[in-house]
mmCIF file of C-alpha atoms and ligand atoms in Angstrom:
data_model
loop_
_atom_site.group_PDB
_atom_site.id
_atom_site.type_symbol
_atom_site.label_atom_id
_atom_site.label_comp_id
_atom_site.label_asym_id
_atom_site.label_seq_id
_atom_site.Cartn_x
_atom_site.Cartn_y
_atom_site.Cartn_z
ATOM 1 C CA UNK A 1383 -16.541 30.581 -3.423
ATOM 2 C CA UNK A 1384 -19.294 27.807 -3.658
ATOM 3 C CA UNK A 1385 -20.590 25.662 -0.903
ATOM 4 C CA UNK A 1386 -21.655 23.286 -3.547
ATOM 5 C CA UNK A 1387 -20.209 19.837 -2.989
ATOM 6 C CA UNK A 1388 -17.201 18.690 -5.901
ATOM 7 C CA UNK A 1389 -17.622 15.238 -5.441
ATOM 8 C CA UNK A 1390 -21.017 12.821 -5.412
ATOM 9 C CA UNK A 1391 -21.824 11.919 -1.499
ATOM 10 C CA UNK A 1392 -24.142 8.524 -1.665
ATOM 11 C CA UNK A 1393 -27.030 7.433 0.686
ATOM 12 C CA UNK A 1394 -29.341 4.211 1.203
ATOM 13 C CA UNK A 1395 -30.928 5.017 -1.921
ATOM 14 C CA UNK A 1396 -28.659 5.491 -4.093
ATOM 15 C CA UNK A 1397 -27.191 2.104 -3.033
ATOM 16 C CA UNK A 1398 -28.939 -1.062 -3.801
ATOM 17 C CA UNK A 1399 -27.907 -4.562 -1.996
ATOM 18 C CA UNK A 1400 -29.041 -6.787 -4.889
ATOM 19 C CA UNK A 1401 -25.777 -6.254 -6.623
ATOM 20 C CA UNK A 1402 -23.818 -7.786 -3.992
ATOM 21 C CA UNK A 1403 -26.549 -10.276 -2.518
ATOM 22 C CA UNK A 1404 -25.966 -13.084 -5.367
ATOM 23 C CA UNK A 1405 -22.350 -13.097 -4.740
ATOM 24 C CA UNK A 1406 -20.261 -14.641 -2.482
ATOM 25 C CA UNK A 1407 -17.676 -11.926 -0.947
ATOM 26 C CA UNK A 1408 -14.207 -13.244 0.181
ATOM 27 C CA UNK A 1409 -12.921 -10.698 3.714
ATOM 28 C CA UNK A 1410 -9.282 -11.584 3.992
ATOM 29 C CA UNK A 1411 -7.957 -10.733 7.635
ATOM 30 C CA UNK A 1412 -9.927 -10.063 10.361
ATOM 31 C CA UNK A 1413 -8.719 -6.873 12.310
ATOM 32 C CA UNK A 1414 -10.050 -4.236 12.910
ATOM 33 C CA UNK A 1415 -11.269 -3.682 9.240
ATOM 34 C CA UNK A 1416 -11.837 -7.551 8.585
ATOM 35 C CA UNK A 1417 -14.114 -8.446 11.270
ATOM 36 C CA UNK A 1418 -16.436 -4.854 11.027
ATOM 37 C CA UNK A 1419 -16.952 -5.999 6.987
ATOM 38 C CA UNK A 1420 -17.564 -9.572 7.181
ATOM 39 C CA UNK A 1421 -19.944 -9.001 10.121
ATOM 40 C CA UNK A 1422 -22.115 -6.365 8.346
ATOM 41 C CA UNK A 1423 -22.075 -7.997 5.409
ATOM 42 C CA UNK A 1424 -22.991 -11.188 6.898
ATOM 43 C CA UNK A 1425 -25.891 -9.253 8.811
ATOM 44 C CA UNK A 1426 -26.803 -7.875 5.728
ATOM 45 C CA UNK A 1427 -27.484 -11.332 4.151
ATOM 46 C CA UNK A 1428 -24.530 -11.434 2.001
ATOM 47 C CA UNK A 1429 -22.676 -14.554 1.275
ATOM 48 C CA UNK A 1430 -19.318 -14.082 2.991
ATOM 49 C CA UNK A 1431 -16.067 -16.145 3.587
ATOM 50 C CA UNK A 1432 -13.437 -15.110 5.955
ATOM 51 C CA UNK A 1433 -9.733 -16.251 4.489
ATOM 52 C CA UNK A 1434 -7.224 -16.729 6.982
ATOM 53 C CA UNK A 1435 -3.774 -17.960 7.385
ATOM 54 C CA UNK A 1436 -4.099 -21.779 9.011
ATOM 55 C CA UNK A 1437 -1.318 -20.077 12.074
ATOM 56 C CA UNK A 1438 -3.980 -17.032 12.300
ATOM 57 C CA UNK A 1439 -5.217 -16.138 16.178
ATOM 58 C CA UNK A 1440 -8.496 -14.697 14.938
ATOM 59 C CA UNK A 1441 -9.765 -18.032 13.356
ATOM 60 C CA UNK A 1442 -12.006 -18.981 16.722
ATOM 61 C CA UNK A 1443 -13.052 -15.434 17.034
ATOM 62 C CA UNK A 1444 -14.153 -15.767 13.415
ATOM 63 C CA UNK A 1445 -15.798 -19.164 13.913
ATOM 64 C CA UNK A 1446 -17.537 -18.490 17.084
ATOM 65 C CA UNK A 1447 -19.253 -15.505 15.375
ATOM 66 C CA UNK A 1448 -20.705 -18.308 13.445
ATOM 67 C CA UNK A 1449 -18.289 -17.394 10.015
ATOM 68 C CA UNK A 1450 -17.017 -19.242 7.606
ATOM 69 C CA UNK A 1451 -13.161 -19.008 7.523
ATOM 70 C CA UNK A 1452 -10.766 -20.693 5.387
ATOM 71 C CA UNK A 1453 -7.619 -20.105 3.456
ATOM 72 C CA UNK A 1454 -7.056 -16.718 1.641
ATOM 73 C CA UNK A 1455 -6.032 -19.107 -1.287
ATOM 74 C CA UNK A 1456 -9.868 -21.171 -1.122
ATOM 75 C CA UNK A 1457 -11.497 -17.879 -0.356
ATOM 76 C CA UNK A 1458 -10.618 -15.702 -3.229
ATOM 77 C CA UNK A 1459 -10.917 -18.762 -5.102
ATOM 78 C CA UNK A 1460 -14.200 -19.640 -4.511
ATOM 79 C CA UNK A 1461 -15.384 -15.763 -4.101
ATOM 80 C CA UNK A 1462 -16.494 -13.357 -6.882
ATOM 81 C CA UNK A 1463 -16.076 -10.281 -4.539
ATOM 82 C CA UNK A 1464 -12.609 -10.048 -2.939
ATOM 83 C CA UNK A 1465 -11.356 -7.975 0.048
ATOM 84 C CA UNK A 1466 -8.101 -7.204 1.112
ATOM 85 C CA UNK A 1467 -8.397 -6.637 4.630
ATOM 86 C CA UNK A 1468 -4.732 -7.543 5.787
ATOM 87 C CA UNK A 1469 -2.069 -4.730 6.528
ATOM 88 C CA UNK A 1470 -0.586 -2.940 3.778
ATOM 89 C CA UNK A 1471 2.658 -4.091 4.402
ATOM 90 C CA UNK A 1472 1.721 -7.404 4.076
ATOM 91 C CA UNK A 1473 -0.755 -7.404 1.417
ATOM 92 C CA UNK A 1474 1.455 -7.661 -2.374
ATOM 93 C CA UNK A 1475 2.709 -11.281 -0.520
ATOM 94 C CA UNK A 1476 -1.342 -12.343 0.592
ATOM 95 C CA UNK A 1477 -2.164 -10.968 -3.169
ATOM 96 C CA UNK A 1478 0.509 -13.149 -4.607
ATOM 97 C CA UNK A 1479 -1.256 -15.960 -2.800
ATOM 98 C CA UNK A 1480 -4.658 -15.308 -4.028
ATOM 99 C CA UNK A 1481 -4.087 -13.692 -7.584
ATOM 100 C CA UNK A 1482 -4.851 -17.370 -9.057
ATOM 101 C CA UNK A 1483 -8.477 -17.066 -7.186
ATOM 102 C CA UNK A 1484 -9.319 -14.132 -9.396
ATOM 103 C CA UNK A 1485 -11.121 -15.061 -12.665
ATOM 104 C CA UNK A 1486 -12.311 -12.433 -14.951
ATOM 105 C CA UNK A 1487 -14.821 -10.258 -13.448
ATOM 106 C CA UNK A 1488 -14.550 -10.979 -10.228
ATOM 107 C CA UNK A 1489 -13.660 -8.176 -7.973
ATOM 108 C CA UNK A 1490 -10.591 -7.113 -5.965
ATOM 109 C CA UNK A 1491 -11.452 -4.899 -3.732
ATOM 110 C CA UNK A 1492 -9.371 -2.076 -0.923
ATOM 111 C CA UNK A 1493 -9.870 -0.022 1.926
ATOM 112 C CA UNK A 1494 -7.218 2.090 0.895
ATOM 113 C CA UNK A 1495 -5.111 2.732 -2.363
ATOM 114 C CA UNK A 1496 -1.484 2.009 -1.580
ATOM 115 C CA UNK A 1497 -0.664 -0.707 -2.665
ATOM 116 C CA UNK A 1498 -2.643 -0.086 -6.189
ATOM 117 C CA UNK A 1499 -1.148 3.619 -6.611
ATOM 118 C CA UNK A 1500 2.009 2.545 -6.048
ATOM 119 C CA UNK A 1501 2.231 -0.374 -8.203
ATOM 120 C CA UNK A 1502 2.739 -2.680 -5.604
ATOM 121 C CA UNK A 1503 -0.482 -5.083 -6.569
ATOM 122 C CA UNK A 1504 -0.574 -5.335 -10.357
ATOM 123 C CA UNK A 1505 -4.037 -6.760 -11.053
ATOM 124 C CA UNK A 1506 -4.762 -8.915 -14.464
ATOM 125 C CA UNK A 1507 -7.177 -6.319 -16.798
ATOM 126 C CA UNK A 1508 -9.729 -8.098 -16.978
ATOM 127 C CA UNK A 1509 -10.508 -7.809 -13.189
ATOM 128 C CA UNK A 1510 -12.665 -5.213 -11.752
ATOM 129 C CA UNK A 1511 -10.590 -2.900 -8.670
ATOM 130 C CA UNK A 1512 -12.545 -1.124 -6.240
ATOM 131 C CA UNK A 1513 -12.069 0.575 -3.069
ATOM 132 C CA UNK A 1514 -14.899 1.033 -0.188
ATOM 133 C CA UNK A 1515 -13.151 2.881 2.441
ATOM 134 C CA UNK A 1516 -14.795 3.677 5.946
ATOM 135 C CA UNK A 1517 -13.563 6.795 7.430
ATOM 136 C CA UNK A 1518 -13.211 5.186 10.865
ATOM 137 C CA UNK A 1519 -11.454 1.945 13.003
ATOM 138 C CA UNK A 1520 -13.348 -1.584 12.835
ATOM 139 C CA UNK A 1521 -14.697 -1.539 15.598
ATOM 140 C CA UNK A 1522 -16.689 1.874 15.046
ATOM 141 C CA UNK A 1523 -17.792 0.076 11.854
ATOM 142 C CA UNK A 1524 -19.014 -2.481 13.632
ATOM 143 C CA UNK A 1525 -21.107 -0.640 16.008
ATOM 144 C CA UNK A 1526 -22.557 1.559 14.563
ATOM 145 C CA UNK A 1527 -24.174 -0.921 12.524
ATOM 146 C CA UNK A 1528 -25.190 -2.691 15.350
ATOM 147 C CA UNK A 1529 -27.011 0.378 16.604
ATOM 148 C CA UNK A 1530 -28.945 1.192 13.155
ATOM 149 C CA UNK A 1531 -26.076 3.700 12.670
ATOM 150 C CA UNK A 1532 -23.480 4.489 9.614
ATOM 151 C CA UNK A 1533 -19.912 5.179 9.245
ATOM 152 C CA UNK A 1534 -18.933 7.805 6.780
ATOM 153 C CA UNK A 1535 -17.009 5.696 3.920
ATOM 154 C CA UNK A 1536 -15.062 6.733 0.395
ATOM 155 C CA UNK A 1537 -15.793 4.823 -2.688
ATOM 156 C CA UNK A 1538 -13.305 4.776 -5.448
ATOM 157 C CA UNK A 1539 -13.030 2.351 -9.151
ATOM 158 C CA UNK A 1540 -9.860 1.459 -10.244
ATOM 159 C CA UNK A 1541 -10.381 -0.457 -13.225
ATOM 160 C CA UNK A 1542 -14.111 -1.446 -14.556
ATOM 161 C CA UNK A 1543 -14.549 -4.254 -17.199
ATOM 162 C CA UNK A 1544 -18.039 -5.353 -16.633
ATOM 163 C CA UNK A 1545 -19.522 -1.667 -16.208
ATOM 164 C CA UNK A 1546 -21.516 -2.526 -12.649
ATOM 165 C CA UNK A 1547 -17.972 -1.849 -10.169
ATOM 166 C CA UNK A 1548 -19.537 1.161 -8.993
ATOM 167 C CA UNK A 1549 -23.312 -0.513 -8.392
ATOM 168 C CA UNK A 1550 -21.182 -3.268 -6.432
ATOM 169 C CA UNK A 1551 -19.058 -0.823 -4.634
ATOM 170 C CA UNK A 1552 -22.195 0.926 -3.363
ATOM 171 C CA UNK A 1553 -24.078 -2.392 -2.382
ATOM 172 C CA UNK A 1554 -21.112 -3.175 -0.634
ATOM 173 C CA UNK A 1555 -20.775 0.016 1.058
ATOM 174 C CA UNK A 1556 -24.496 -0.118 2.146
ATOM 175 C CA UNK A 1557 -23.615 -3.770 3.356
ATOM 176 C CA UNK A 1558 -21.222 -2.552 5.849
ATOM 177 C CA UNK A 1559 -23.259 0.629 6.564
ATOM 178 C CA UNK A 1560 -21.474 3.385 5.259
ATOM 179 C CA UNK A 1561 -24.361 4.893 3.236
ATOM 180 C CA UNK A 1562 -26.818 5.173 6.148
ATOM 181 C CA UNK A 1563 -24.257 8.082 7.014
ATOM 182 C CA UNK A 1564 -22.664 8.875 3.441
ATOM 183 C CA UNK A 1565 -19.887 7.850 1.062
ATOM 184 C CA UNK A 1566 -18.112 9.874 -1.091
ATOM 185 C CA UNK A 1567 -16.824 9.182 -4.523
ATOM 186 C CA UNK A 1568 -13.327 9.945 -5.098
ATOM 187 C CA UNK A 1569 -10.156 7.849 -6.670
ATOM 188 C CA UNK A 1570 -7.532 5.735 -5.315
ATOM 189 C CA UNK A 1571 -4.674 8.489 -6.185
ATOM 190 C CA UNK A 1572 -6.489 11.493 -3.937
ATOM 191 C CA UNK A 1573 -7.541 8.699 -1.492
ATOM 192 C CA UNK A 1574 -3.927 8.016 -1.130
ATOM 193 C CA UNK A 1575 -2.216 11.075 -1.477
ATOM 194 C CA UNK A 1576 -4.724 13.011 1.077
ATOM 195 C CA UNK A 1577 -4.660 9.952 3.435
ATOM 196 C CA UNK A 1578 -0.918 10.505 3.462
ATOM 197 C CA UNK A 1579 -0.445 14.082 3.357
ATOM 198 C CA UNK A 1580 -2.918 13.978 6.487
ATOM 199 C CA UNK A 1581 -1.404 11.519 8.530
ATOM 200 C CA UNK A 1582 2.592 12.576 8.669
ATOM 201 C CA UNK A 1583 1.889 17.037 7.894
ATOM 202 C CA UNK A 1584 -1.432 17.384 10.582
ATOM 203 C CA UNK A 1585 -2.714 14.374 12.163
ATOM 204 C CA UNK A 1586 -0.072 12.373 13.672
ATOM 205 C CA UNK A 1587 3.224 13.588 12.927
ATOM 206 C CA UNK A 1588 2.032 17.540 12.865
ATOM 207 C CA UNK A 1589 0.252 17.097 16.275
ATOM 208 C CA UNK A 1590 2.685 15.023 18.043
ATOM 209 C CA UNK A 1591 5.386 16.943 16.593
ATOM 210 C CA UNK A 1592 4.201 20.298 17.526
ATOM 211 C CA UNK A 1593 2.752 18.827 21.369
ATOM 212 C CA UNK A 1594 6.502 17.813 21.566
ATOM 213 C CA UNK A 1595 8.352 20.754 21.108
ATOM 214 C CA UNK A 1596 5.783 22.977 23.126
ATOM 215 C CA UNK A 1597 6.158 20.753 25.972
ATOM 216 C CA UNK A 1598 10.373 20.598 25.224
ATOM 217 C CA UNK A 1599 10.072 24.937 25.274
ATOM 218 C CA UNK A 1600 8.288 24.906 28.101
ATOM 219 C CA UNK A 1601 10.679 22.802 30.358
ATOM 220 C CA UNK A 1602 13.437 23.400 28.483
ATOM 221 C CA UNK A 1603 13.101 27.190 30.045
ATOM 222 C CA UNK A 1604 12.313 26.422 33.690
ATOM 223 C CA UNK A 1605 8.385 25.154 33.560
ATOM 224 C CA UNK A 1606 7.698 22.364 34.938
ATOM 225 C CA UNK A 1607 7.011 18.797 33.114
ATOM 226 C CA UNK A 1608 3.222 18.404 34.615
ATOM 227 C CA UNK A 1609 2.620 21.858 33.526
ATOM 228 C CA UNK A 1610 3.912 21.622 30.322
ATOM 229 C CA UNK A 1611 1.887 18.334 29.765
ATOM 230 C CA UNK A 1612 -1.267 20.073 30.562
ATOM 231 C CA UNK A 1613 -1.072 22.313 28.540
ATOM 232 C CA UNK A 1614 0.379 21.074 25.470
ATOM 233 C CA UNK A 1615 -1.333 17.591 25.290
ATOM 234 C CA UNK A 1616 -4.029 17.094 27.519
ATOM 235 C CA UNK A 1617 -5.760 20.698 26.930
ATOM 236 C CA UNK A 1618 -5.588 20.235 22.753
ATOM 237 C CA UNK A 1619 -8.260 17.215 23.623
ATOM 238 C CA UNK A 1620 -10.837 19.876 24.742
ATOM 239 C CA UNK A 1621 -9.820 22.275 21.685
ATOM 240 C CA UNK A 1622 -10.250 19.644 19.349
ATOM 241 C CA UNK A 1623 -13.795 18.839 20.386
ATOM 242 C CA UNK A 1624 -14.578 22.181 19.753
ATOM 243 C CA UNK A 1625 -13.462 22.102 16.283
ATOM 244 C CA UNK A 1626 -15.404 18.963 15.424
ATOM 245 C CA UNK A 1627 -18.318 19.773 16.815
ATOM 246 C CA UNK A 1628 -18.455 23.486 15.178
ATOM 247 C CA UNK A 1629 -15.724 24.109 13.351
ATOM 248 C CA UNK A 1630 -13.013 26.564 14.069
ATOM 249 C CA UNK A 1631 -15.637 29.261 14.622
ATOM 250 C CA UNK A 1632 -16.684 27.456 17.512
ATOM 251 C CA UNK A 1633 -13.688 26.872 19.150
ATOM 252 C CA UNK A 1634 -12.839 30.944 18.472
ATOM 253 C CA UNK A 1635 -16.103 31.842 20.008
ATOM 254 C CA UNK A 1636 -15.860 29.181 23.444
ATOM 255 C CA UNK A 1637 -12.179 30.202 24.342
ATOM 256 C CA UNK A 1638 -11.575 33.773 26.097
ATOM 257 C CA UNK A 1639 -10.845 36.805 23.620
ATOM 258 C CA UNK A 1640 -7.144 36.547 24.944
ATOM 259 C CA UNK A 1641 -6.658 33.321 23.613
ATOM 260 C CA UNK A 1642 -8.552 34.122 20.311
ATOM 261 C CA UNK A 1643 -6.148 37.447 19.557
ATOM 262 C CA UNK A 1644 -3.207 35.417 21.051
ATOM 263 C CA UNK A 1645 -4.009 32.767 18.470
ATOM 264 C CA UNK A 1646 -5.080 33.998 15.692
ATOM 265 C CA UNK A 1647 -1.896 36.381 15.763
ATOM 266 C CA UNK A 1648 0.567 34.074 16.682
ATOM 267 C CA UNK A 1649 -0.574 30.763 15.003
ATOM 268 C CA UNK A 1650 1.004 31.003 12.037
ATOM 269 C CA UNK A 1651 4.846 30.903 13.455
ATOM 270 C CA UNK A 1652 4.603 27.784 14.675
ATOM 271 C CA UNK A 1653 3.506 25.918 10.788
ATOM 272 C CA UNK A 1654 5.916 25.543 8.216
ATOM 273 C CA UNK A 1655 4.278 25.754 4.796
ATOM 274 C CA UNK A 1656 7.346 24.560 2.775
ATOM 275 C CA UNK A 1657 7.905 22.172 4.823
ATOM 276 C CA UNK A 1658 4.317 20.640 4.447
ATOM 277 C CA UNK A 1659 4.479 21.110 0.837
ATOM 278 C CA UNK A 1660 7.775 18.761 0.561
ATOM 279 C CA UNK A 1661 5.925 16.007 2.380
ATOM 280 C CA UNK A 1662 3.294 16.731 -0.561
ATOM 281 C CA UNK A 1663 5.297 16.602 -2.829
ATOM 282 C CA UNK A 1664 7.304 13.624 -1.382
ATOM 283 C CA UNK A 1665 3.678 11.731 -1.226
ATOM 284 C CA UNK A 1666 2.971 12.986 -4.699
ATOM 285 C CA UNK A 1667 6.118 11.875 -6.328
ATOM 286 C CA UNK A 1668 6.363 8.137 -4.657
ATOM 287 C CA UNK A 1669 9.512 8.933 -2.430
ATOM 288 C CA UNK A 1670 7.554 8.297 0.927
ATOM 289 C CA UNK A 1671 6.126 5.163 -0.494
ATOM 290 C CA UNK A 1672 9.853 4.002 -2.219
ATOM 291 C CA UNK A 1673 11.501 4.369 1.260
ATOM 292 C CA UNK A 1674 8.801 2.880 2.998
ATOM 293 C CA UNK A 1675 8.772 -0.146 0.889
ATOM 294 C CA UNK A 1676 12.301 -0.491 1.304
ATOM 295 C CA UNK A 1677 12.369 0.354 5.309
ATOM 296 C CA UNK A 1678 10.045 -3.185 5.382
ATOM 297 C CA UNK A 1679 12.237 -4.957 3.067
ATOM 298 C CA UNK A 1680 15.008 -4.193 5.446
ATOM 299 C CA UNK A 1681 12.582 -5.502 8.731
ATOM 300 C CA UNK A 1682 12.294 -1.780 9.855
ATOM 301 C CA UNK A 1683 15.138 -0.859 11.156
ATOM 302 C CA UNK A 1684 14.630 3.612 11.258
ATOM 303 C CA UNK A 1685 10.598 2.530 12.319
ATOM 304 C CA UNK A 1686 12.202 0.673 15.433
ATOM 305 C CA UNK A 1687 14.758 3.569 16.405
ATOM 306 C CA UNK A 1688 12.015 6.281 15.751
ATOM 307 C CA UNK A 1689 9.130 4.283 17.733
ATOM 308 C CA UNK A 1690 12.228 4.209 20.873
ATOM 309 C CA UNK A 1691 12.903 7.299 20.631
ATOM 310 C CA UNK A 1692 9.464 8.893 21.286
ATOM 311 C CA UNK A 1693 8.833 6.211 23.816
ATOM 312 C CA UNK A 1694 11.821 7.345 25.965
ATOM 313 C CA UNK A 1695 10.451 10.771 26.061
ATOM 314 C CA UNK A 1696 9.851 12.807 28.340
ATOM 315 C CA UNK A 1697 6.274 13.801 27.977
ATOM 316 C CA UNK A 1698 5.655 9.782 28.051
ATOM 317 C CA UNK A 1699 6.919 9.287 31.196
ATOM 318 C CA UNK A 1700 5.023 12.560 32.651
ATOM 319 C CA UNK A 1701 2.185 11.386 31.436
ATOM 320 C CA UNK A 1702 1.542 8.133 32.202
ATOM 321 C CA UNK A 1703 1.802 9.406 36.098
ATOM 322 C CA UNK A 1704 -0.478 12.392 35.822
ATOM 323 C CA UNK A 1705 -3.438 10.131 33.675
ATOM 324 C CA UNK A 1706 -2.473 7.855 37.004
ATOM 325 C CA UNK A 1707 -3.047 10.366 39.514
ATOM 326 C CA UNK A 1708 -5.902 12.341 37.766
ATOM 327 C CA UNK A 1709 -9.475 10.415 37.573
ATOM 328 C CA UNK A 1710 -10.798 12.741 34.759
ATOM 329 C CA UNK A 1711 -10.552 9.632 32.024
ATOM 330 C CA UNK A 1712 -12.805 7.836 33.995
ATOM 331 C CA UNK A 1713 -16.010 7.254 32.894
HETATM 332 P P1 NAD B 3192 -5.249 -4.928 11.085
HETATM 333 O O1 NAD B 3192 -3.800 -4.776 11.328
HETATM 334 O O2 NAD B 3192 -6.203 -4.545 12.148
HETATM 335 O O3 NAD B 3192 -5.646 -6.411 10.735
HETATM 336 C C1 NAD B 3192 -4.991 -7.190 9.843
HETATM 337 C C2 NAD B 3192 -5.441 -8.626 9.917
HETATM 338 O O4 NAD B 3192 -4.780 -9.264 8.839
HETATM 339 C C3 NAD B 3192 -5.007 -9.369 11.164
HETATM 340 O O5 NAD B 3192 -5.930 -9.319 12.187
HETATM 341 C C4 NAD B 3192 -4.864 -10.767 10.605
HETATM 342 O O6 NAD B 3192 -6.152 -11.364 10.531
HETATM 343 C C5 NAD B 3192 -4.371 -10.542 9.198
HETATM 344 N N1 NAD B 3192 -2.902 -10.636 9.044
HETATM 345 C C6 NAD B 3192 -1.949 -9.964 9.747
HETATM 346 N N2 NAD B 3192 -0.720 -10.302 9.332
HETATM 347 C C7 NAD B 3192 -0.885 -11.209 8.348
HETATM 348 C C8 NAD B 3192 -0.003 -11.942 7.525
HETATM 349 N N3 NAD B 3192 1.331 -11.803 7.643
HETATM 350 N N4 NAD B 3192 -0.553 -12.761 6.601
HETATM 351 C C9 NAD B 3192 -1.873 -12.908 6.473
HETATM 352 N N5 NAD B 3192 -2.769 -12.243 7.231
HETATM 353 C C10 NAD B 3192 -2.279 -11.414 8.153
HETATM 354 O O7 NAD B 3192 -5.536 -4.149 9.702
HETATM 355 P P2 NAD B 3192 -6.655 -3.053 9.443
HETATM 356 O O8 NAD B 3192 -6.336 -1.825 10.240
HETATM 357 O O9 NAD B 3192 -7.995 -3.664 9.534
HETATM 358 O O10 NAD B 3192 -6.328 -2.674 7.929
HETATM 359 C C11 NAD B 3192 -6.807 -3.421 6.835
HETATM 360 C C12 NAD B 3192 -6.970 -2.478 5.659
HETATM 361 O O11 NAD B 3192 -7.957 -1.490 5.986
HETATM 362 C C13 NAD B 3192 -5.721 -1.711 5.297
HETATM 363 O O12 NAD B 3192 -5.679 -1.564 3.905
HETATM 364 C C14 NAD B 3192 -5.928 -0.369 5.963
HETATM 365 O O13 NAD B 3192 -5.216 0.689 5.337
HETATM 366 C C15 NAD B 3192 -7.415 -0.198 5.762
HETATM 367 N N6 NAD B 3192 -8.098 0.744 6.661
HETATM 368 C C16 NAD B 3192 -7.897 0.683 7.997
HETATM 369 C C17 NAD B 3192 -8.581 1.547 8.833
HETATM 370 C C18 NAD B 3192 -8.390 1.494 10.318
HETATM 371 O O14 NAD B 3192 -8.795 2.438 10.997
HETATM 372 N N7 NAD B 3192 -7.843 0.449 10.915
HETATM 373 C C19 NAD B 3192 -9.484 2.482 8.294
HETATM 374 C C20 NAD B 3192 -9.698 2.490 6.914
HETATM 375 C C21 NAD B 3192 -8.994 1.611 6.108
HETATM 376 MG MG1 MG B 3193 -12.843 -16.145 -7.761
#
């Protein structure tokens, strides 16, 4: 056991702004990513042009920030530094408009690895790939650099031909103010893979999944549905604060010594290892990403059935009336 650190973690100074300040940085989309980076950057004193599509709704909101927005074409033509701050889903076709924009040395850059893992953007070699990745929505992004404050962010290189990706990727990531709060270095496959792996085993299929079915067991033997929501979604808020805030040692120590023995006992029922390490391995070995390629080609059809499907439940229905009734969201 160590409690050494595997990977670099970045601050401030280890980042220096120069090597992005003489450049002129292309943000194309502005979501929730887009509009967090090309305002930070902007703030920062970079050089920044937002690319949109001329049908795009966020080309006012853009403009009245007092940005410069254009075509994704013009953008990446005219910028050294590109982003790619469109959906995944959409962003091989966007690339396919841009790719002509990219001279050697310029820059493509990613907040996430998809599309570059799995082969779906092919960029010419003699293009530098990066990815600056903050660990949190736009808007927090946005924010927190508004308040003097950082988002956590990854920083991964892809492919380096001039040798100064990384010194870019960490001027950029101090641009949008990751390292006032830290950015680790890691690469676009465990970016990927973990990001994954996360989201459908633990974060949102995991949780919903197992909410689901302990709300289904509950009613399913007599309990009633405002019950069952309580306790299987509303209460895991309160347990999951717990664990951010101190770990799972905290959470042990602030619930009674009933639910600690009852837990730590019982816990391990409910998780099914092989099954998480199939959706690793289904991650590892590109069948999530070939079927979800393919589920787009097709215009979604499974995403549509699934996404009706877990709106006509139950526990949606329950509660939508209790957060009604109850005032405790308020703030
Ligand atoms: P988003 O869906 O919020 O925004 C996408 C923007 O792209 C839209 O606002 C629009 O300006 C543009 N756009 C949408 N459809 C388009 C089309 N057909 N053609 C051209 N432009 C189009 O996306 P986002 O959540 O900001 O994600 C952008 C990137 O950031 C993705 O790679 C995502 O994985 C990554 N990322 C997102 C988050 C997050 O929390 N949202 C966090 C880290 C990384
Ligand atoms: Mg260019």
């Amino acid at each position: 056991m160590t409690d050494e650190f595997t990977t670099e973690i970045y601050y401030d100074e280890n980042a220096d702004v120069s090597h992005i300040e003489d450049k002129t940085v292309a943000v194309l989309g502005y979501g929730s990513q887009g509009h967090a980076h090309a305002l930070n950057l902007s703030d920062s004193g970079v050089d920044v042009l937002v690319g949109l599509r001329k049908s795009s709704s966020s080309r006012g909101a853009a403009e009245d920030e007092g940005l410069t927005v254009t075509t994704p074409a013009e953008a990446a033509a005219e910028a050294d530094v590109v982003m790619l701050l469109v959906p995944d889903t959409v962003q091989p076709a966007v690339y396919d408009d841009i790719r002509d924009g990219l001279d050697a040395g310029d820059t493509l850059m990613f907040a996430h690895g998809f599309n570059i893992h799995y082969g779906q953007i092919e960029p010419p070699e003699d293009v530098d790939v990066s990815m600056v990745a903050p660990k949190s929505p736009g808007h927090l992004v946005r924010r927190n650099y508004e308040k003097g404050e950082g988002t956590p962010g990854l920083l991964a290189v892809y492919q380096d031909t001039t040798g100064e990706v990384k010194q870019e990727g960490l001027a950029y990531a101090k641009a949008i103010g990751c390292t006032r709060a830290g950015v680790i270095e890691t690469t676009f496959r465990e970016e990927v893979e973990t990001d994954l792996f996360g989201e459908q085993a633990v974060l949102c299929g995991g949780v919903t999944e197992m909410v689901k079915t302990g709300f289904e067991t509950l009613v399913d033997a007599g309990y009633s549905p405002e019950m069952a929501y309580f306790e299987c979604l509303n209460e895991l808020k309160l347990i999951v604060d717990l664990m951010y805030e101190g770990g799972h040692m905290e959470m042990w120590n602030s619930v009674s010594d009933t639910a600690e023995y009852g837990g730590l006992t019982r816990g391990e029922e409910v998780i099914d290892r092989e099954g998480m390490e199939e959706i690793l391995e289904g991650v590892q070995n590109g069948e999530f990403a070939r079927e979800w390629i393919s589920e787009n080609q097709a215009h979604r059809p499974s995403y549509k059935q699934y996404r009706q499907a877990e709106q006509d439940h139950q526990i949606e229905a329950v509660g939508s009336r209790l957060r009604e009734l109850f005032a405790w969201e308020a703030e």
